[in-house]
Amino acid sequence: MDKFRITGGRALKGRVSISGAKNSALPCMAAAVLSAETVTLHNLPYVKDIITQRRLLEDLGATVLTPELRTHKITARHIELFEAPYELVRTMRASVLALGPLLARFGKAKVSLPGGCAIGTRPIDLHLKAFEKLGAEVRLESGNVIARAPKGGRLIGGEINFEKVTVTGTENLMMAASLARGITVLHNAACEPEISDLAELLNKMGARVRGAGTSRMEIEGVEALGSAEHTIIPDRIETGTFIAAAAITKGELEIKDCEPLHLAAVIDKFRDAGVVIQELNPSTLLVSSRSELSARDVRTEPYPQFPTDMQAQYMALMTQAEGLAVIEETVFENRFMHASELQRMGANISVDGHTAVVQGPTPLTGAPLIASDLRASASLVLAGLVASGETIIDRVYHIDRGYEKIEAKLRAVGADIERLRDSVTAPLAQSEQGTRSSEYNL
Ligand code: UD1
């Protein structure tokens, strides 16, 4: 498996360009299954999850042309398979996004349940309950969810009240309801920018989705959806990660091709902690941090609050801030696996349930580390950039799932980071090896 070797202590300086949002690209690719016509998507990030999603679409029978590296032309005219198999779902939970489109257009779908998870506790029970509200029959058989539309093959619009805000759950239902008979109302819908991006694409395809970006959405089902061309929004989590990289190394980065409006809570929190963030134009930030950082508490919550996907990177930054920072994780249970790795580098962190307390600043020293999930890997990279000596991060296939060429982008702005390749395995093939059931595959 590939590793990263980082020698810390260099202030980053220069310009970095942000890629398209993985979490927007994945549902938009799935949405192509709703139509027999071609959906063209631009600005897809070149990351492993997109390759996995493409493979899923091709396995279903869709054709995917790539006229340019970041453009996919997806045509799902002939679908032959109605299933997302375990082999794919275990490496990428977002494979469950195939469920809504397949069920809506073909009246049937089978998706393997992510490993180690049971319906009723986690992780897709809310999706399934909502499909039932649209008239689907849902049953569990040999580790698979099998869903069927009611007689006549078409879902029926209904009222859905999500008990908890779920991003992919909202997306799955937006797609399913787009081809249902009648009107569907989603209450307590997720409001993430990725939801609005998907709504924009669906409406370009001929859907009638209203209220995206608010907690109440209304979707009027149509008979069929057509072709569309769409550009994916910039990745707000990659943007936040580079802000943290500039801040932790006390460098200066110009971050371009981003959408600052999508990370207002993150920018506010960083500013409050002493990071200087200037908006040079609507898509470019200039980030610097020469003075001391101050510890600030944070609580992760659904959008527009501080995102759980920035919690690990924020924790790395807080190891370098003066004072005590209380970090509360309210979205996912036990999402502090990076804390013990940061402790091994010298960080002073105590974890109690959903809360981590970081006492800073502490000098970090390089160490051999193991990445446990996508965003945790990013936090270890940040820590490695500021640590004295050499840090080796193992299992970087996690980071390849969601960050486009992070080591090349960091090296271009002065970081001393290199990929130590597994001699025989191709660079992006690593995550084929799968994740352990204890690891998040968000
Ligand atoms: C998405 C993002 C992920 C991000 C997360 C929260 C994608 C591909 N991934 O994941 O990067 O960290 O949103 O912002 O967009 N839950 C249930 N039952 C369900 C669904 C969810 O209990 O049926 C729980 C989850 O266990 C979790 C919470 O709801 O505690 C939020 O999860 P959810 O928003 O669904 O996360 P994802 O959509 O999987």
CSV table of C-alpha atoms and ligand atoms in Angstrom, one decimal:
chain,number,residue,atom,x,y,z
A,1,MET,CA,0.0,0.0,0.0
A,2,ASP,CA,1.2,3.5,-0.8
A,3,LYS,CA,2.5,5.7,2.0
A,4,PHE,CA,3.3,9.4,2.3
A,5,ARG,CA,6.6,10.6,3.7
A,6,ILE,CA,6.5,14.2,5.0
A,7,THR,CA,9.3,16.2,6.4
A,8,GLY,CA,7.6,19.0,8.4
A,9,GLY,CA,8.5,22.6,9.2
A,10,ARG,CA,8.1,24.4,5.9
A,11,ALA,CA,5.8,27.3,5.5
A,12,LEU,CA,3.6,26.8,2.5
A,13,LYS,CA,3.6,29.6,-0.1
A,14,GLY,CA,1.9,29.9,-3.5
A,15,ARG,CA,-1.3,29.2,-5.3
A,16,VAL,CA,-3.5,26.2,-5.3
A,17,SER,CA,-6.5,25.3,-7.4
A,18,ILE,CA,-9.5,23.6,-5.8
A,19,SER,CA,-11.1,20.6,-7.6
A,20,GLY,CA,-14.7,19.7,-8.1
A,21,ALA,CA,-16.7,18.4,-5.0
A,22,LYS,CA,-16.6,14.7,-4.8
A,23,ASN,CA,-19.7,14.6,-2.7
A,24,SER,CA,-21.6,16.5,-5.4
A,25,ALA,CA,-20.1,14.6,-8.3
A,26,LEU,CA,-21.2,11.2,-6.8
A,27,PRO,CA,-25.0,11.9,-6.6
A,28,CYS,CA,-24.9,13.8,-10.0
A,29,MET,CA,-23.3,10.8,-11.6
A,30,ALA,CA,-26.0,8.6,-10.1
A,31,ALA,CA,-28.7,10.9,-11.4
A,32,ALA,CA,-27.7,10.0,-14.9
A,33,VAL,CA,-29.4,6.6,-14.3
A,34,LEU,CA,-32.7,8.5,-14.2
A,35,SER,CA,-32.6,9.3,-17.9
A,36,ALA,CA,-32.2,7.4,-21.2
A,37,GLU,CA,-30.4,10.4,-22.6
A,38,THR,CA,-26.9,11.7,-22.1
A,39,VAL,CA,-25.9,13.6,-19.0
A,40,THR,CA,-22.6,15.5,-19.3
A,41,LEU,CA,-20.8,16.5,-16.2
A,42,HIS,CA,-17.8,18.8,-16.0
A,43,ASN,CA,-15.3,19.5,-13.2
A,44,LEU,CA,-15.4,16.0,-11.8
A,45,PRO,CA,-12.5,15.6,-9.4
A,46,TYR,CA,-9.9,13.0,-10.4
A,47,VAL,CA,-10.2,10.8,-7.3
A,48,LYS,CA,-10.7,7.2,-6.6
A,49,ASP,CA,-14.4,7.4,-5.6
A,50,ILE,CA,-15.3,8.9,-9.0
A,51,ILE,CA,-13.6,6.0,-10.6
A,52,THR,CA,-15.5,3.6,-8.4
A,53,GLN,CA,-18.8,5.3,-9.2
A,54,ARG,CA,-18.0,5.2,-12.9
A,55,ARG,CA,-17.4,1.5,-12.5
A,56,LEU,CA,-20.7,1.0,-10.8
A,57,LEU,CA,-22.5,2.9,-13.6
A,58,GLU,CA,-20.7,0.8,-16.3
A,59,ASP,CA,-21.6,-2.4,-14.4
A,60,LEU,CA,-25.2,-1.4,-14.5
A,61,GLY,CA,-25.0,-1.1,-18.3
A,62,ALA,CA,-24.5,2.7,-18.7
A,63,THR,CA,-21.8,4.0,-21.1
A,64,VAL,CA,-19.4,6.5,-19.8
A,65,LEU,CA,-17.3,8.5,-22.2
A,66,THR,CA,-14.5,10.8,-21.0
A,67,PRO,CA,-13.6,13.4,-23.7
A,68,GLU,CA,-11.5,15.1,-21.1
A,69,LEU,CA,-10.1,14.0,-17.8
A,70,ARG,CA,-12.7,15.8,-15.7
A,71,THR,CA,-15.7,15.4,-18.0
A,72,HIS,CA,-17.9,12.4,-18.2
A,73,LYS,CA,-20.7,11.9,-20.7
A,74,ILE,CA,-23.0,9.3,-19.1
A,75,THR,CA,-25.7,7.5,-21.1
A,76,ALA,CA,-27.9,5.1,-19.2
A,77,ARG,CA,-30.1,4.1,-22.1
A,78,HIS,CA,-29.7,0.4,-21.6
A,79,ILE,CA,-29.5,-0.8,-18.0
A,80,GLU,CA,-29.1,-4.5,-17.6
A,81,LEU,CA,-28.2,-4.9,-13.9
A,82,PHE,CA,-30.2,-3.3,-11.1
A,83,GLU,CA,-27.8,-3.8,-8.3
A,84,ALA,CA,-24.9,-2.2,-6.4
A,85,PRO,CA,-22.9,-5.2,-5.1
A,86,TYR,CA,-21.1,-5.5,-1.7
A,87,GLU,CA,-17.7,-5.3,-3.4
A,88,LEU,CA,-18.4,-1.7,-4.3
A,89,VAL,CA,-20.6,-0.6,-1.4
A,90,ARG,CA,-17.9,-1.8,1.1
A,91,THR,CA,-15.3,0.5,-0.4
A,92,MET,CA,-17.7,3.4,-1.0
A,93,ARG,CA,-20.9,3.9,1.0
A,94,ALA,CA,-22.2,6.4,-1.6
A,95,SER,CA,-22.9,3.4,-3.9
A,96,VAL,CA,-26.3,3.4,-2.1
A,97,LEU,CA,-27.1,6.4,-4.3
A,98,ALA,CA,-27.9,3.9,-7.1
A,99,LEU,CA,-30.9,2.8,-5.1
A,100,GLY,CA,-33.2,5.9,-5.7
A,101,PRO,CA,-32.6,6.3,-9.5
A,102,LEU,CA,-32.9,2.5,-10.2
A,103,LEU,CA,-36.1,2.2,-8.2
A,104,ALA,CA,-37.6,5.3,-9.7
A,105,ARG,CA,-36.9,4.5,-13.4
A,106,PHE,CA,-37.0,0.7,-13.4
A,107,GLY,CA,-39.2,-0.1,-10.4
A,108,LYS,CA,-36.6,-2.4,-8.8
A,109,ALA,CA,-33.2,-2.2,-7.1
A,110,LYS,CA,-30.9,-4.2,-5.0
A,111,VAL,CA,-28.1,-2.7,-2.9
A,112,SER,CA,-25.8,-4.5,-0.5
A,113,LEU,CA,-25.8,-3.1,3.0
A,114,PRO,CA,-22.5,-1.6,4.1
A,115,GLY,CA,-20.5,-4.1,6.2
A,116,GLY,CA,-21.2,-4.3,9.9
A,117,CYS,CA,-24.3,-2.2,9.7
A,118,ALA,CA,-27.9,-3.3,10.5
A,119,ILE,CA,-31.1,-1.6,9.4
A,120,GLY,CA,-32.7,0.2,12.3
A,121,THR,CA,-29.5,1.4,13.9
A,122,ARG,CA,-27.5,2.6,10.9
A,123,PRO,CA,-26.7,3.4,8.2
A,124,ILE,CA,-29.4,3.6,5.5
A,125,ASP,CA,-32.6,3.0,7.5
A,126,LEU,CA,-33.8,6.5,6.9
A,127,HIS,CA,-33.4,6.1,3.1
A,128,LEU,CA,-35.4,2.9,3.2
A,129,LYS,CA,-38.2,4.2,5.4
A,130,ALA,CA,-38.6,7.1,3.0
A,131,PHE,CA,-38.8,4.8,0.0
A,132,GLU,CA,-41.6,2.9,1.7
A,133,LYS,CA,-43.4,6.2,2.1
A,134,LEU,CA,-43.3,6.5,-1.7
A,135,GLY,CA,-45.0,3.1,-1.9
A,136,ALA,CA,-41.9,0.9,-2.3
A,137,GLU,CA,-41.8,-2.6,-0.8
A,138,VAL,CA,-38.4,-2.9,0.9
A,139,ARG,CA,-37.0,-6.2,2.3
A,140,LEU,CA,-33.7,-7.5,3.5
A,141,GLU,CA,-32.3,-10.7,2.0
A,142,SER,CA,-28.8,-12.1,2.5
A,143,GLY,CA,-27.2,-8.8,3.4
A,144,ASN,CA,-28.9,-7.0,0.5
A,145,VAL,CA,-31.7,-4.5,0.4
A,146,ILE,CA,-34.2,-5.3,-2.2
A,147,ALA,CA,-36.7,-2.6,-3.1
A,148,ARG,CA,-39.6,-2.7,-5.6
A,149,ALA,CA,-42.0,0.0,-6.7
A,150,PRO,CA,-45.7,-0.6,-6.2
A,151,LYS,CA,-47.9,-2.2,-8.9
A,152,GLY,CA,-47.6,-0.3,-12.1
A,153,GLY,CA,-43.8,0.1,-11.5
A,154,ARG,CA,-43.9,3.8,-10.5
A,155,LEU,CA,-43.3,5.3,-7.1
A,156,ILE,CA,-46.1,7.5,-5.6
A,157,GLY,CA,-45.3,11.0,-4.2
A,158,GLY,CA,-45.7,11.3,-0.4
A,159,GLU,CA,-44.8,13.3,2.7
A,160,ILE,CA,-41.4,12.3,4.2
A,161,ASN,CA,-40.2,13.5,7.6
A,162,PHE,CA,-36.5,12.6,8.1
A,163,GLU,CA,-36.0,11.9,11.8
A,164,LYS,CA,-32.4,13.0,11.3
A,165,VAL,CA,-30.7,15.1,8.6
A,166,THR,CA,-29.2,12.8,6.1
A,167,VAL,CA,-27.3,14.1,3.1
A,168,THR,CA,-27.3,11.0,0.8
A,169,GLY,CA,-30.7,10.1,2.2
A,170,THR,CA,-32.1,13.4,0.9
A,171,GLU,CA,-30.3,13.0,-2.4
A,172,ASN,CA,-31.6,9.4,-2.9
A,173,LEU,CA,-35.2,10.7,-2.3
A,174,MET,CA,-34.8,13.7,-4.5
A,175,MET,CA,-33.9,11.4,-7.3
A,176,ALA,CA,-36.6,8.9,-6.6
A,177,ALA,CA,-39.3,11.5,-6.3
A,178,SER,CA,-38.3,13.1,-9.6
A,179,LEU,CA,-39.9,10.2,-11.5
A,180,ALA,CA,-42.7,9.4,-9.0
A,181,ARG,CA,-46.4,10.0,-9.7
A,182,GLY,CA,-47.5,13.2,-7.9
A,183,ILE,CA,-45.8,15.5,-5.4
A,184,THR,CA,-43.3,14.5,-2.7
A,185,VAL,CA,-42.5,16.8,0.2
A,186,LEU,CA,-39.3,16.3,2.1
A,187,HIS,CA,-39.3,17.7,5.7
A,188,ASN,CA,-36.0,18.1,7.6
A,189,ALA,CA,-34.1,17.7,4.3
A,190,ALA,CA,-30.3,18.3,4.3
A,191,CYS,CA,-29.4,21.8,3.1
A,192,GLU,CA,-25.8,21.1,2.0
A,193,PRO,CA,-24.5,22.9,-1.2
A,194,GLU,CA,-24.2,19.4,-2.7
A,195,ILE,CA,-28.0,19.1,-2.4
A,196,SER,CA,-28.6,22.4,-4.3
A,197,ASP,CA,-26.1,21.3,-7.0
A,198,LEU,CA,-27.9,18.0,-7.5
A,199,ALA,CA,-31.3,19.9,-7.6
A,200,GLU,CA,-29.8,22.2,-10.3
A,201,LEU,CA,-28.8,19.2,-12.4
A,202,LEU,CA,-32.1,17.4,-11.9
A,203,ASN,CA,-34.0,20.5,-13.0
A,204,LYS,CA,-31.8,20.9,-16.1
A,205,MET,CA,-32.8,17.3,-16.9
A,206,GLY,CA,-36.5,18.3,-16.7
A,207,ALA,CA,-37.3,17.5,-13.0
A,208,ARG,CA,-39.3,19.9,-10.8
A,209,VAL,CA,-37.4,20.2,-7.6
A,210,ARG,CA,-38.1,23.3,-5.4
A,211,GLY,CA,-36.7,24.4,-2.1
A,212,ALA,CA,-33.2,22.9,-2.4
A,213,GLY,CA,-31.0,24.5,0.2
A,214,THR,CA,-33.8,24.7,2.7
A,215,SER,CA,-35.2,22.0,5.1
A,216,ARG,CA,-38.5,21.7,3.1
A,217,MET,CA,-38.3,20.5,-0.4
A,218,GLU,CA,-41.0,19.8,-2.9
A,219,ILE,CA,-40.6,17.6,-5.8
A,220,GLU,CA,-43.2,17.2,-8.5
A,221,GLY,CA,-42.7,13.9,-10.3
A,222,VAL,CA,-42.5,13.9,-14.1
A,223,GLU,CA,-42.9,11.0,-16.7
A,224,ALA,CA,-39.3,11.1,-17.9
A,225,LEU,CA,-36.1,13.0,-17.7
A,226,GLY,CA,-33.9,14.1,-20.5
A,227,SER,CA,-30.3,15.2,-21.2
A,228,ALA,CA,-28.4,17.9,-19.4
A,229,GLU,CA,-24.9,19.5,-19.1
A,230,HIS,CA,-23.7,20.5,-15.7
A,231,THR,CA,-20.5,21.8,-14.0
A,232,ILE,CA,-19.9,20.4,-10.5
A,233,ILE,CA,-19.4,23.0,-7.7
A,234,PRO,CA,-15.9,23.4,-6.0
A,235,ASP,CA,-15.0,21.1,-3.1
A,236,ARG,CA,-15.6,23.0,0.1
A,237,ILE,CA,-13.8,20.4,2.2
A,238,GLU,CA,-10.7,20.5,0.1
A,239,THR,CA,-10.9,24.3,0.3
A,240,GLY,CA,-11.1,24.1,4.1
A,241,THR,CA,-8.2,21.6,4.3
A,242,PHE,CA,-5.9,24.0,2.3
A,243,ILE,CA,-6.9,26.9,4.6
A,244,ALA,CA,-5.9,24.7,7.5
A,245,ALA,CA,-2.6,23.8,5.7
A,246,ALA,CA,-1.7,27.5,5.2
A,247,ALA,CA,-2.6,28.3,8.8
A,248,ILE,CA,-0.8,25.4,10.5
A,249,THR,CA,2.4,26.0,8.6
A,250,LYS,CA,2.2,29.8,9.1
A,251,GLY,CA,2.4,30.2,5.4
A,252,GLU,CA,0.5,32.1,2.8
A,253,LEU,CA,-1.7,30.4,0.2
A,254,GLU,CA,-3.8,31.8,-2.6
A,255,ILE,CA,-6.7,29.3,-2.9
A,256,LYS,CA,-8.4,29.7,-6.3
A,257,ASP,CA,-11.5,28.1,-8.0
A,258,CYS,CA,-13.3,27.8,-4.7
A,259,GLU,CA,-16.7,29.0,-3.4
A,260,PRO,CA,-16.2,30.8,-0.1
A,261,LEU,CA,-20.0,31.1,0.4
A,262,HIS,CA,-20.2,27.3,0.8
A,263,LEU,CA,-17.8,27.4,3.8
A,264,ALA,CA,-18.9,30.4,5.7
A,265,ALA,CA,-19.0,28.6,9.1
A,266,VAL,CA,-15.5,27.2,8.5
A,267,ILE,CA,-14.1,30.6,7.5
A,268,ASP,CA,-15.7,32.3,10.5
A,269,LYS,CA,-14.2,29.7,12.9
A,270,PHE,CA,-10.7,29.9,11.4
A,271,ARG,CA,-10.8,33.8,11.5
A,272,ASP,CA,-12.0,33.6,15.1
A,273,ALA,CA,-8.9,31.4,15.9
A,274,GLY,CA,-6.6,34.1,14.3
A,275,VAL,CA,-6.2,32.9,10.7
A,276,VAL,CA,-6.2,35.8,8.2
A,277,ILE,CA,-8.6,35.1,5.3
A,278,GLN,CA,-9.1,37.6,2.6
A,279,GLU,CA,-11.5,37.3,-0.3
A,280,LEU,CA,-9.5,38.5,-3.4
A,281,ASN,CA,-12.5,37.8,-5.6
A,282,PRO,CA,-15.6,35.6,-5.4
A,283,SER,CA,-13.7,32.5,-6.1
A,284,THR,CA,-10.2,33.2,-4.6
A,285,LEU,CA,-9.1,33.4,-1.0
A,286,LEU,CA,-5.8,34.6,0.3
A,287,VAL,CA,-4.9,32.8,3.6
A,288,SER,CA,-2.1,33.6,6.0
A,289,SER,CA,-1.3,33.1,9.6
A,290,ARG,CA,1.8,34.6,11.0
A,291,SER,CA,0.7,35.4,14.5
A,292,GLU,CA,-0.2,33.0,17.3
A,293,LEU,CA,-3.5,31.0,16.9
A,294,SER,CA,-6.0,31.0,19.7
A,295,ALA,CA,-8.0,27.9,20.7
A,296,ARG,CA,-11.7,28.0,19.8
A,297,ASP,CA,-14.4,25.5,20.6
A,298,VAL,CA,-16.3,23.9,17.8
A,299,ARG,CA,-19.4,21.7,17.4
A,300,THR,CA,-20.1,19.8,14.2
A,301,GLU,CA,-23.6,20.0,12.8
A,302,PRO,CA,-25.4,19.7,9.5
A,303,TYR,CA,-25.0,22.6,7.0
A,304,PRO,CA,-24.8,25.6,7.4
A,305,GLN,CA,-23.0,24.8,10.7
A,306,PHE,CA,-19.4,23.6,11.0
A,307,PRO,CA,-19.1,20.3,8.9
A,308,THR,CA,-18.1,17.0,10.4
A,309,ASP,CA,-15.8,16.6,7.4
A,310,MET,CA,-13.6,19.4,8.7
A,311,GLN,CA,-13.5,18.2,12.3
A,312,ALA,CA,-10.3,16.2,12.0
A,313,GLN,CA,-8.4,18.9,10.1
A,314,TYR,CA,-9.6,21.5,12.7
A,315,MET,CA,-8.3,19.2,15.5
A,316,ALA,CA,-4.9,19.1,13.9
A,317,LEU,CA,-4.9,22.9,13.7
A,318,MET,CA,-5.9,23.3,17.4
A,319,THR,CA,-2.8,21.3,18.5
A,320,GLN,CA,-1.0,24.5,17.4
A,321,ALA,CA,-3.3,27.0,19.0
A,322,GLU,CA,-2.9,28.7,22.4
A,323,GLY,CA,-5.4,27.4,25.0
A,324,LEU,CA,-8.1,24.7,25.4
A,325,ALA,CA,-10.3,23.8,22.4
A,326,VAL,CA,-13.4,21.6,23.0
A,327,ILE,CA,-14.4,19.8,19.9
A,328,GLU,CA,-17.9,18.2,19.9
A,329,GLU,CA,-18.8,15.7,17.2
A,330,THR,CA,-22.6,15.5,16.9
A,331,VAL,CA,-23.0,14.0,13.4
A,332,PHE,CA,-21.1,10.7,13.6
A,333,GLU,CA,-20.4,8.4,16.6
A,334,ASN,CA,-16.8,7.7,17.3
A,335,ARG,CA,-15.3,9.9,14.6
A,336,PHE,CA,-12.1,10.7,16.6
A,337,MET,CA,-9.8,8.0,15.3
A,338,HIS,CA,-7.3,10.6,14.2
A,339,ALA,CA,-6.9,11.8,17.9
A,340,SER,CA,-4.8,8.8,19.0
A,341,GLU,CA,-2.5,9.2,16.0
A,342,LEU,CA,-2.1,13.0,16.8
A,343,GLN,CA,-1.4,12.0,20.4
A,344,ARG,CA,1.5,9.8,19.2
A,345,MET,CA,3.0,12.9,17.6
A,346,GLY,CA,2.9,14.7,20.9
A,347,ALA,CA,-0.5,16.4,20.9
A,348,ASN,CA,-2.4,16.8,24.2
A,349,ILE,CA,-5.9,15.5,23.4
A,350,SER,CA,-8.4,13.7,25.6
A,351,VAL,CA,-11.5,12.1,24.2
A,352,ASP,CA,-14.6,11.4,26.1
A,353,GLY,CA,-17.5,10.1,24.0
A,354,HIS,CA,-18.6,12.8,21.5
A,355,THR,CA,-16.1,15.4,22.9
A,356,ALA,CA,-12.4,15.9,22.4
A,357,VAL,CA,-10.4,18.4,24.3
A,358,VAL,CA,-7.2,19.8,22.8
A,359,GLN,CA,-4.7,21.6,24.9
A,360,GLY,CA,-2.3,23.6,22.8
A,361,PRO,CA,0.1,24.6,21.6
A,362,THR,CA,2.3,21.4,21.6
A,363,PRO,CA,5.3,20.8,19.4
A,364,LEU,CA,4.6,17.8,17.2
A,365,THR,CA,7.2,15.3,16.2
A,366,GLY,CA,7.2,13.1,13.2
A,367,ALA,CA,6.0,9.5,13.6
A,368,PRO,CA,4.8,6.5,11.7
A,369,LEU,CA,1.0,6.8,11.4
A,370,ILE,CA,-1.9,4.9,10.0
A,371,ALA,CA,-4.7,6.7,8.2
A,372,SER,CA,-8.2,5.5,9.3
A,373,ASP,CA,-10.5,7.3,7.0
A,374,LEU,CA,-10.6,10.0,4.4
A,375,ARG,CA,-10.7,13.2,6.5
A,376,ALA,CA,-8.6,11.7,9.3
A,377,SER,CA,-5.9,11.1,6.7
A,378,ALA,CA,-6.0,14.8,5.8
A,379,SER,CA,-5.6,15.8,9.5
A,380,LEU,CA,-2.5,13.5,9.7
A,381,VAL,CA,-1.0,15.2,6.6
A,382,LEU,CA,-1.6,18.6,8.2
A,383,ALA,CA,0.1,17.5,11.4
A,384,GLY,CA,3.0,16.0,9.4
A,385,LEU,CA,3.5,19.4,7.7
A,386,VAL,CA,4.2,21.1,11.0
A,387,ALA,CA,5.9,18.3,12.9
A,388,SER,CA,9.6,18.2,13.3
A,389,GLY,CA,11.3,15.4,11.5
A,390,GLU,CA,9.8,12.7,9.3
A,391,THR,CA,6.2,11.5,9.3
A,392,ILE,CA,5.2,8.3,7.4
A,393,ILE,CA,1.5,7.9,6.8
A,394,ASP,CA,0.3,4.4,5.9
A,395,ARG,CA,-2.9,3.5,4.1
A,396,VAL,CA,-3.1,6.7,2.1
A,397,TYR,CA,-5.6,5.0,-0.2
A,398,HIS,CA,-8.2,6.6,2.1
A,399,ILE,CA,-7.0,10.1,1.0
A,400,ASP,CA,-6.9,9.1,-2.6
A,401,ARG,CA,-10.6,8.5,-2.4
A,402,GLY,CA,-11.4,12.1,-2.0
A,403,TYR,CA,-8.5,14.5,-2.5
A,404,GLU,CA,-7.1,15.0,-6.0
A,405,LYS,CA,-3.4,14.6,-6.0
A,406,ILE,CA,-3.0,16.2,-2.6
A,407,GLU,CA,0.7,15.5,-2.4
A,408,ALA,CA,1.4,17.1,-5.8
A,409,LYS,CA,-0.7,20.2,-4.8
A,410,LEU,CA,1.1,20.5,-1.5
A,411,ARG,CA,4.6,20.0,-3.1
A,412,ALA,CA,3.8,22.8,-5.6
A,413,VAL,CA,3.4,25.2,-2.7
A,414,GLY,CA,6.6,24.1,-0.9
A,415,ALA,CA,5.7,21.1,1.2
A,416,ASP,CA,8.3,18.3,1.5
A,417,ILE,CA,6.0,15.4,0.8
A,418,GLU,CA,6.4,12.4,-1.4
A,419,ARG,CA,4.4,9.2,-2.1
A,420,LEU,CA,6.2,6.0,-1.4
A,421,ARG,CA,4.7,3.6,-3.9
A,422,ASP,CA,3.9,0.1,-3.2
A,423,SER,CA,6.3,-1.3,-5.8
A,424,VAL,CA,3.8,-3.4,-7.7
A,425,THR,CA,0.4,-1.7,-7.3
A,426,ALA,CA,-0.7,1.2,-9.5
A,427,PRO,CA,-1.2,4.5,-7.6
A,428,LEU,CA,-5.0,4.7,-7.6
A,429,ALA,CA,-5.7,1.0,-7.3
A,430,GLN,CA,-5.1,0.9,-3.6
A,431,SER,CA,-8.6,1.3,-2.3
A,432,GLU,CA,-9.7,-1.8,-4.3
A,433,GLN,CA,-8.2,-3.6,-1.4
A,434,GLY,CA,-11.2,-2.4,0.6
A,435,THR,CA,-11.6,-0.9,4.1
A,436,ARG,CA,-11.8,-2.6,7.4
A,437,SER,CA,-15.3,-2.6,8.9
A,438,SER,CA,-14.0,-0.4,11.7
A,439,GLU,CA,-13.1,2.3,9.2
A,440,TYR,CA,-15.4,5.0,7.9
A,441,ASN,CA,-16.0,5.0,4.2
A,442,LEU,CA,-17.8,8.4,3.9
B,1,UD1,C1,-22.5,12.5,3.7
B,1,UD1,C2,-21.2,12.8,3.1
B,1,UD1,C3,-20.1,12.7,4.2
B,1,UD1,C4,-20.4,13.6,5.3
B,1,UD1,C5,-21.9,13.3,5.8
B,1,UD1,C6,-22.3,14.3,6.9
B,1,UD1,C7,-21.4,12.0,0.8
B,1,UD1,C8,-21.0,11.0,-0.2
B,1,UD1,N1,-20.9,11.8,2.0
B,1,UD1,O1,-22.5,11.2,4.1
B,1,UD1,O2,-18.8,13.1,3.6
B,1,UD1,O3,-19.6,13.3,6.4
B,1,UD1,O4,-22.8,13.4,4.7
B,1,UD1,O5,-22.2,15.6,6.4
B,1,UD1,O6,-22.1,13.0,0.5
B,1,UD1,N2,-28.0,8.1,9.5
B,1,UD1,C9,-28.8,7.2,10.0
B,1,UD1,N3,-29.6,6.5,9.1
B,1,UD1,C10,-29.6,6.8,7.7
B,1,UD1,C11,-28.7,7.7,7.3
B,1,UD1,C12,-27.9,8.4,8.1
B,1,UD1,O7,-28.8,6.9,11.2
B,1,UD1,O8,-30.4,6.1,7.0
B,1,UD1,C13,-27.1,8.8,10.4
B,1,UD1,C14,-25.6,8.6,10.1
B,1,UD1,O9,-25.2,7.4,10.8
B,1,UD1,C15,-25.0,9.8,10.7
B,1,UD1,C16,-26.0,10.9,10.3
B,1,UD1,O10,-27.2,10.2,10.1
B,1,UD1,O11,-24.9,9.7,12.1
B,1,UD1,C17,-25.7,11.7,9.1
B,1,UD1,O12,-25.4,10.9,8.0
B,1,UD1,P1,-25.6,11.2,6.5
B,1,UD1,O13,-25.9,12.7,6.4
B,1,UD1,O14,-26.6,10.3,5.9
B,1,UD1,O15,-24.2,10.9,5.9
B,1,UD1,P2,-23.9,10.5,4.4
B,1,UD1,O16,-24.9,11.0,3.5
B,1,UD1,O17,-23.6,9.0,4.4
